[in-house]
Short mmCIF file of C-alpha atoms and ligand atoms in Angstrom, two decimals:
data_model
loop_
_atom_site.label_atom_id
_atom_site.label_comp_id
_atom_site.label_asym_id
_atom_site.label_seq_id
_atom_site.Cartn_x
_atom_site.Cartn_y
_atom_site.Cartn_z
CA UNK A 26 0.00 0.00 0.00
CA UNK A 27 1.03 3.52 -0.83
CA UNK A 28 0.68 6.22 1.71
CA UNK A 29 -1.69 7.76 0.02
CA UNK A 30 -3.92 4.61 0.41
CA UNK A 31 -2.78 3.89 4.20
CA UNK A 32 -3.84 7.36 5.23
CA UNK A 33 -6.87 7.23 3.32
CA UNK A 34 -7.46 3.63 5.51
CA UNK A 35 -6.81 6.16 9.00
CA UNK A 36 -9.03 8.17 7.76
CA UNK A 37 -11.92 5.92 6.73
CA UNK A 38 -11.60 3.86 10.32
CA UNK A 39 -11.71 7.72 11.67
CA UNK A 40 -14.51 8.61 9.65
CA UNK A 41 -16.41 5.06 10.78
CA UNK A 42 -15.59 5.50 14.75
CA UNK A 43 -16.99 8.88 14.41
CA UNK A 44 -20.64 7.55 12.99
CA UNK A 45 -20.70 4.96 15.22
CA UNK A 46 -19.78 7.64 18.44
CA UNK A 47 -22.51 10.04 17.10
CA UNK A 48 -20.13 12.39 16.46
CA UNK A 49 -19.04 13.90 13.08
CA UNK A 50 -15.66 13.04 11.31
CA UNK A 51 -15.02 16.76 10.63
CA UNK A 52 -14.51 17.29 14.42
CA UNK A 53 -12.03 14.83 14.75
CA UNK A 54 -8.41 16.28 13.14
CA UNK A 55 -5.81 13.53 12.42
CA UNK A 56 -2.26 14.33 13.51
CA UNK A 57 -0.03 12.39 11.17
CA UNK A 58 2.95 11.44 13.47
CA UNK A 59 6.68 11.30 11.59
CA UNK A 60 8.78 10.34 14.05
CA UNK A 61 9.63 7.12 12.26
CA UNK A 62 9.97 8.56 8.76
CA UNK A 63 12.22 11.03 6.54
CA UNK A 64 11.30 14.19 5.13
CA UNK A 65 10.33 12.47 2.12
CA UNK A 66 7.57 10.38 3.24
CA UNK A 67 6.57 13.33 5.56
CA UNK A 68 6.11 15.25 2.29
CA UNK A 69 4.09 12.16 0.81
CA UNK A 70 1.28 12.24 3.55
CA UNK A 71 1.18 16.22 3.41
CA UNK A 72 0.76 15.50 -0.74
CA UNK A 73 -1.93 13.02 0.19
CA UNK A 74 -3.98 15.63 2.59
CA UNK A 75 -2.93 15.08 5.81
CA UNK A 76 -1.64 18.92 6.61
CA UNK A 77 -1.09 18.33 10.45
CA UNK A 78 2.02 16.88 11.25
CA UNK A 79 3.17 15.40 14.96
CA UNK A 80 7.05 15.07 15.99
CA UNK A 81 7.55 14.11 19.87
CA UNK A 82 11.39 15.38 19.49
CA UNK A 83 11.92 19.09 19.19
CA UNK A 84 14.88 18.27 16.90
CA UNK A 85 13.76 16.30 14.91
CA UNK A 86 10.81 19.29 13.88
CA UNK A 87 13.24 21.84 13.57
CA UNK A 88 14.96 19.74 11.13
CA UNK A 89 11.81 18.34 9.23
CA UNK A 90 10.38 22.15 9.42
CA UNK A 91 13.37 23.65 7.52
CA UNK A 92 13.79 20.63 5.25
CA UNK A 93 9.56 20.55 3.44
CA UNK A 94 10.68 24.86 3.83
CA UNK A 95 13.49 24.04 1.70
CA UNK A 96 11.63 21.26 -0.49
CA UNK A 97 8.63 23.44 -1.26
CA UNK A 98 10.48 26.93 -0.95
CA UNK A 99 10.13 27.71 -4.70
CA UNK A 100 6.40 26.42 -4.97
CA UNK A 101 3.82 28.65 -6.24
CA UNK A 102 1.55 27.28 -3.17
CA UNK A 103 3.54 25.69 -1.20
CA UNK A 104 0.78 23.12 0.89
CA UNK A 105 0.25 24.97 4.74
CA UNK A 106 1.68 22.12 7.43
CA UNK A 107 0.42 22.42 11.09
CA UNK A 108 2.79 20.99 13.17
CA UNK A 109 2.43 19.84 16.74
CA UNK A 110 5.17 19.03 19.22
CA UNK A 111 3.59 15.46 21.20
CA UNK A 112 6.81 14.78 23.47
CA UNK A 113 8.22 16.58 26.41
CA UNK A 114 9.80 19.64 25.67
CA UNK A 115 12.54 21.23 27.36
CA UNK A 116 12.80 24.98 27.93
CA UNK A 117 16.13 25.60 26.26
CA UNK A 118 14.16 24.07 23.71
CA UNK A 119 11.45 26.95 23.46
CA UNK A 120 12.74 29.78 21.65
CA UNK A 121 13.16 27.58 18.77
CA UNK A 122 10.29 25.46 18.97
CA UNK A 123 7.27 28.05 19.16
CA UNK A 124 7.50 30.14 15.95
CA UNK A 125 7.49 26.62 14.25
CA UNK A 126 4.11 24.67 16.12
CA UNK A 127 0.66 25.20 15.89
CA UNK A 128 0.15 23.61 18.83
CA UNK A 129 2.12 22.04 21.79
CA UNK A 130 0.47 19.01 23.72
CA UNK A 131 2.41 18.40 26.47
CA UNK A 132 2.80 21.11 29.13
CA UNK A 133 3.20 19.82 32.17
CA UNK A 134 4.82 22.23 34.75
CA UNK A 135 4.11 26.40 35.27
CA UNK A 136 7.54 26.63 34.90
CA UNK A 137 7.22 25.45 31.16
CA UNK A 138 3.90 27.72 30.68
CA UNK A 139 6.00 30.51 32.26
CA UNK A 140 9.29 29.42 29.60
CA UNK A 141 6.52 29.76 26.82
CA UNK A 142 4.78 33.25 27.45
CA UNK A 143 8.17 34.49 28.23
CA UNK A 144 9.16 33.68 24.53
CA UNK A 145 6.14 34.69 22.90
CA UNK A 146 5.97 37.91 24.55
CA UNK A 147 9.41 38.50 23.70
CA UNK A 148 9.01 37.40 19.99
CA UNK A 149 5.70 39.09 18.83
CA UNK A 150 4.53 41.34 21.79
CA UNK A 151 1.30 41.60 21.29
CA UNK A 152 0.44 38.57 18.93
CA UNK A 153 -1.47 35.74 18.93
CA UNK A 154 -0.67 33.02 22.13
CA UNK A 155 0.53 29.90 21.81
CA UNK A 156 -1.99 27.20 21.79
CA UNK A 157 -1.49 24.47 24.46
CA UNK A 158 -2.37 21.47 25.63
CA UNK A 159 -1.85 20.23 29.08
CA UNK A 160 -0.23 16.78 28.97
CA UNK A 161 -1.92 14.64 32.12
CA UNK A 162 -0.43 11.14 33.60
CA UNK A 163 -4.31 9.31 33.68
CA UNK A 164 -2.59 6.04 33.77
CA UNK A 165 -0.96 6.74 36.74
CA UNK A 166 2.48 4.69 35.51
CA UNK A 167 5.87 6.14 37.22
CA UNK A 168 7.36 6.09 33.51
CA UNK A 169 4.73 8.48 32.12
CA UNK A 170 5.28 12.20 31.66
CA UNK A 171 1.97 14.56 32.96
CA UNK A 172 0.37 15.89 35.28
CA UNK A 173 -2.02 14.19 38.17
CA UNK A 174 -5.06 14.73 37.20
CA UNK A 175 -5.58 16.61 40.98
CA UNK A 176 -3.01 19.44 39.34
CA UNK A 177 -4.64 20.02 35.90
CA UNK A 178 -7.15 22.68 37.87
CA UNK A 179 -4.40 24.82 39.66
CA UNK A 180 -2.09 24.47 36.70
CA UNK A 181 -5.29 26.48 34.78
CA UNK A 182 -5.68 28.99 37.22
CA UNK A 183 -1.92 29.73 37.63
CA UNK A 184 -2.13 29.85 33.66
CA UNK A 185 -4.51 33.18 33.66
CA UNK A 186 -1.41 34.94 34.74
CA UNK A 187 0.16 34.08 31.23
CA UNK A 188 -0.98 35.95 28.96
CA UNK A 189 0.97 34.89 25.79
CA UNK A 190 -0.59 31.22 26.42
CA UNK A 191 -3.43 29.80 25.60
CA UNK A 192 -4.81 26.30 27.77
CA UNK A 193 -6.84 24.85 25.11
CA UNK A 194 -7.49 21.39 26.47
CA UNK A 195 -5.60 18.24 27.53
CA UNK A 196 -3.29 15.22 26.39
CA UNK A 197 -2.86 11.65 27.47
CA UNK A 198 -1.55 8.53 26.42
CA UNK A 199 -3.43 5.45 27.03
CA UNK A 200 -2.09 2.69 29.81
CA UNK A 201 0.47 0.58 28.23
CA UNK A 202 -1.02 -2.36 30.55
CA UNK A 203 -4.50 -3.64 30.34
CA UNK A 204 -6.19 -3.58 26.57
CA UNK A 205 -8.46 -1.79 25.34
CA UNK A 206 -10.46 -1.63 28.33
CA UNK A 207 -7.76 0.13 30.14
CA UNK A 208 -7.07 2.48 27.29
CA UNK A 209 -10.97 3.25 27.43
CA UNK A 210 -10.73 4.16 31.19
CA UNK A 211 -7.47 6.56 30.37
CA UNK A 212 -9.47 8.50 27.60
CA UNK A 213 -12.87 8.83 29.77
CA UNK A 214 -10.59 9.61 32.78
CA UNK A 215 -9.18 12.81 30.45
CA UNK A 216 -12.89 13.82 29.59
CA UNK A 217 -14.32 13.40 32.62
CA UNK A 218 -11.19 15.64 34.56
CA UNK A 219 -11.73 18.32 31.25
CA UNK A 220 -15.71 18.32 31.88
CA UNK A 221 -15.15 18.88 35.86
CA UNK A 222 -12.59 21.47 35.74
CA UNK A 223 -14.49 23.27 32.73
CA UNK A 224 -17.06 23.73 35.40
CA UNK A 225 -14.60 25.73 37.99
CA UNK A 226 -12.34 27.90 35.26
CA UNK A 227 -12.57 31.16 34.50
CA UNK A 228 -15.38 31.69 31.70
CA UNK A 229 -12.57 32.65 29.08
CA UNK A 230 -11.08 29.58 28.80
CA UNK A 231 -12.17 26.90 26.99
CA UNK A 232 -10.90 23.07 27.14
CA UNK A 233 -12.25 22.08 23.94
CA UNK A 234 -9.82 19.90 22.40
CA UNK A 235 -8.53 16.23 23.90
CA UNK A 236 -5.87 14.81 21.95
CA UNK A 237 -6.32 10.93 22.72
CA UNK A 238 -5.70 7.98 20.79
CA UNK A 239 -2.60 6.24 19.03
CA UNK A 240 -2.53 3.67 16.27
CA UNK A 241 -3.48 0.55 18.26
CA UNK A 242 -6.16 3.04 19.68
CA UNK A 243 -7.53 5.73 18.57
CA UNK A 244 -11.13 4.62 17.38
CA UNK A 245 -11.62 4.10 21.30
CA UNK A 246 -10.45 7.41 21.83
CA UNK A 247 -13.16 8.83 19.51
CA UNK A 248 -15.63 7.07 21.68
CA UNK A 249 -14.63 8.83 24.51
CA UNK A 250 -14.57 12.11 22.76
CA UNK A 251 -11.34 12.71 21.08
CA UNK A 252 -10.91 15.56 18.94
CA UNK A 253 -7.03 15.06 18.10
CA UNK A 254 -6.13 11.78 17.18
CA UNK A 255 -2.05 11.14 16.81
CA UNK A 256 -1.55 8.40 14.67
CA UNK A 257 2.47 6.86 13.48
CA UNK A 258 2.97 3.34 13.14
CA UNK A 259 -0.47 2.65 10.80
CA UNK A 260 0.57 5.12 8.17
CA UNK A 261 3.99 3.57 7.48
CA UNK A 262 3.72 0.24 8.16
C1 PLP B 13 4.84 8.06 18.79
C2 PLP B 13 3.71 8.77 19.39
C3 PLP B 13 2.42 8.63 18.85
C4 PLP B 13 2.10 7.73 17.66
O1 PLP B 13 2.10 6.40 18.07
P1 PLP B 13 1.70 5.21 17.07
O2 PLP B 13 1.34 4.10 17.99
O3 PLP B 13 2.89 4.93 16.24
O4 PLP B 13 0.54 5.66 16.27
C5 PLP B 13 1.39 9.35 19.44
N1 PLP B 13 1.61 10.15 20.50
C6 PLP B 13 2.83 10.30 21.05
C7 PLP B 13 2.99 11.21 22.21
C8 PLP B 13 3.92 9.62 20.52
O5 PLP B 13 5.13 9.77 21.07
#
């Protein structure tokens, strides 16, 4: 199978768990994640309409950012990538990371949120603020980056005081124990925490997105109400 055809197959299963959920597939965004790949077949999935691209090493963006720059620099309409940072980011890493992400999933300190509006006050003053995700430990496994879920609520709060950042909902990553039934618990565990904080945040913020769901299981995640999906091994295996 081509790429083409494998990310047509994500987004046909996508597509199908949606229906079945209720839900529609246009609410659902597919983050293809090309950690395993080169440039090149990172420029075959954007080809093939998948414009939102994943990376869970800084690096590694920075280097696949410049290289489709450099690939599609002399296009006449050169195809617009989101990308999205999914792994832990450092703060020496910031300055270079932000002007490069549409979206970073996995804050998990105020001393990262602080790194952030720092940056983006210092790089655009009064623009736009970064879009983040709060990355949250719902399996509850010692190797696991995130929060507790008990520090997602003060970590909002504290977050009004940034101005250049923007909380717009939370991250997980299923169990790595248990099946599918575990996996299910993780992903209703992250809706249920976004529903009951939702309830106690200021009325300017708004937790709208969960990004939930991997190869092995994302079609559960859209059960439980994913609206980011981040899906690797499926689209190059
Ligand atoms: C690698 C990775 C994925 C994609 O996992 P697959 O099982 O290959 O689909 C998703 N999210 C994060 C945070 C990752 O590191």
């Amino acid at each position: 199978m081509t790429i083409a055809e494998k990310l047509q197959r994500v987004q046909e299963r996508i597509a199908l768990a949606a229906e079945r959920a209720g839900r529609r597939a246009g609410d659902i965004t597919l983050v293809g994640v090309t950690k395993y790949v080169g440039v090149a077949e990172a420029a075959e999935l954007v080809s093939a309409g998948c414009f939102n691209l994943g990376e869970s090493r800084p690096q590694e963006l920075w280097e696949k950012h410049v290289e489709l720059e450099r690939m599609w620099g002399s296009a006449a309409s050169p195809p617009v990538v989101r990308w999205h940072l999914i792994g832990h980011l450092q703060r020496n890493k910031v300055a270079r990371t932000l002007p490069l992400v549409s979206l970073i999933h996995s804050v998990d300190s105020e001393r990262l949120l602080a790194a952030i509006d720092a940056e983006r006050a210092k790089a655009c003053g009064t623009g736009e603020p970064m879009d983040v995700l709060l990355e949250v430990n719902t399996s509850g496994e010692a190797a696991k980056h995130g929060l507790a879920p008990a520090e997602v609520e003060p970590l909002i709060l504290a977050a009004q005081r940034y101005l250049r950042v923007r909380v717009r909902g939370l991250m997980t990553m299923a169990a790595l124990e248990g099946g599918e039934a575990a996996a299910a618990r993780c992903f209703a565990a992250l809706r249920e925490l976004r529903d009951r904080v939702s309830g106690n945040v200021p009325s300017g913020v708004t937790l709208t997105e969960l990004s939930m769901g991997m190869s092995g299981d994302f079609e559960i995640a859209i059960r439980e109400g994913a609206t980011l999906v981040r899906v690797g091994s499926l689209l190059w295996e």
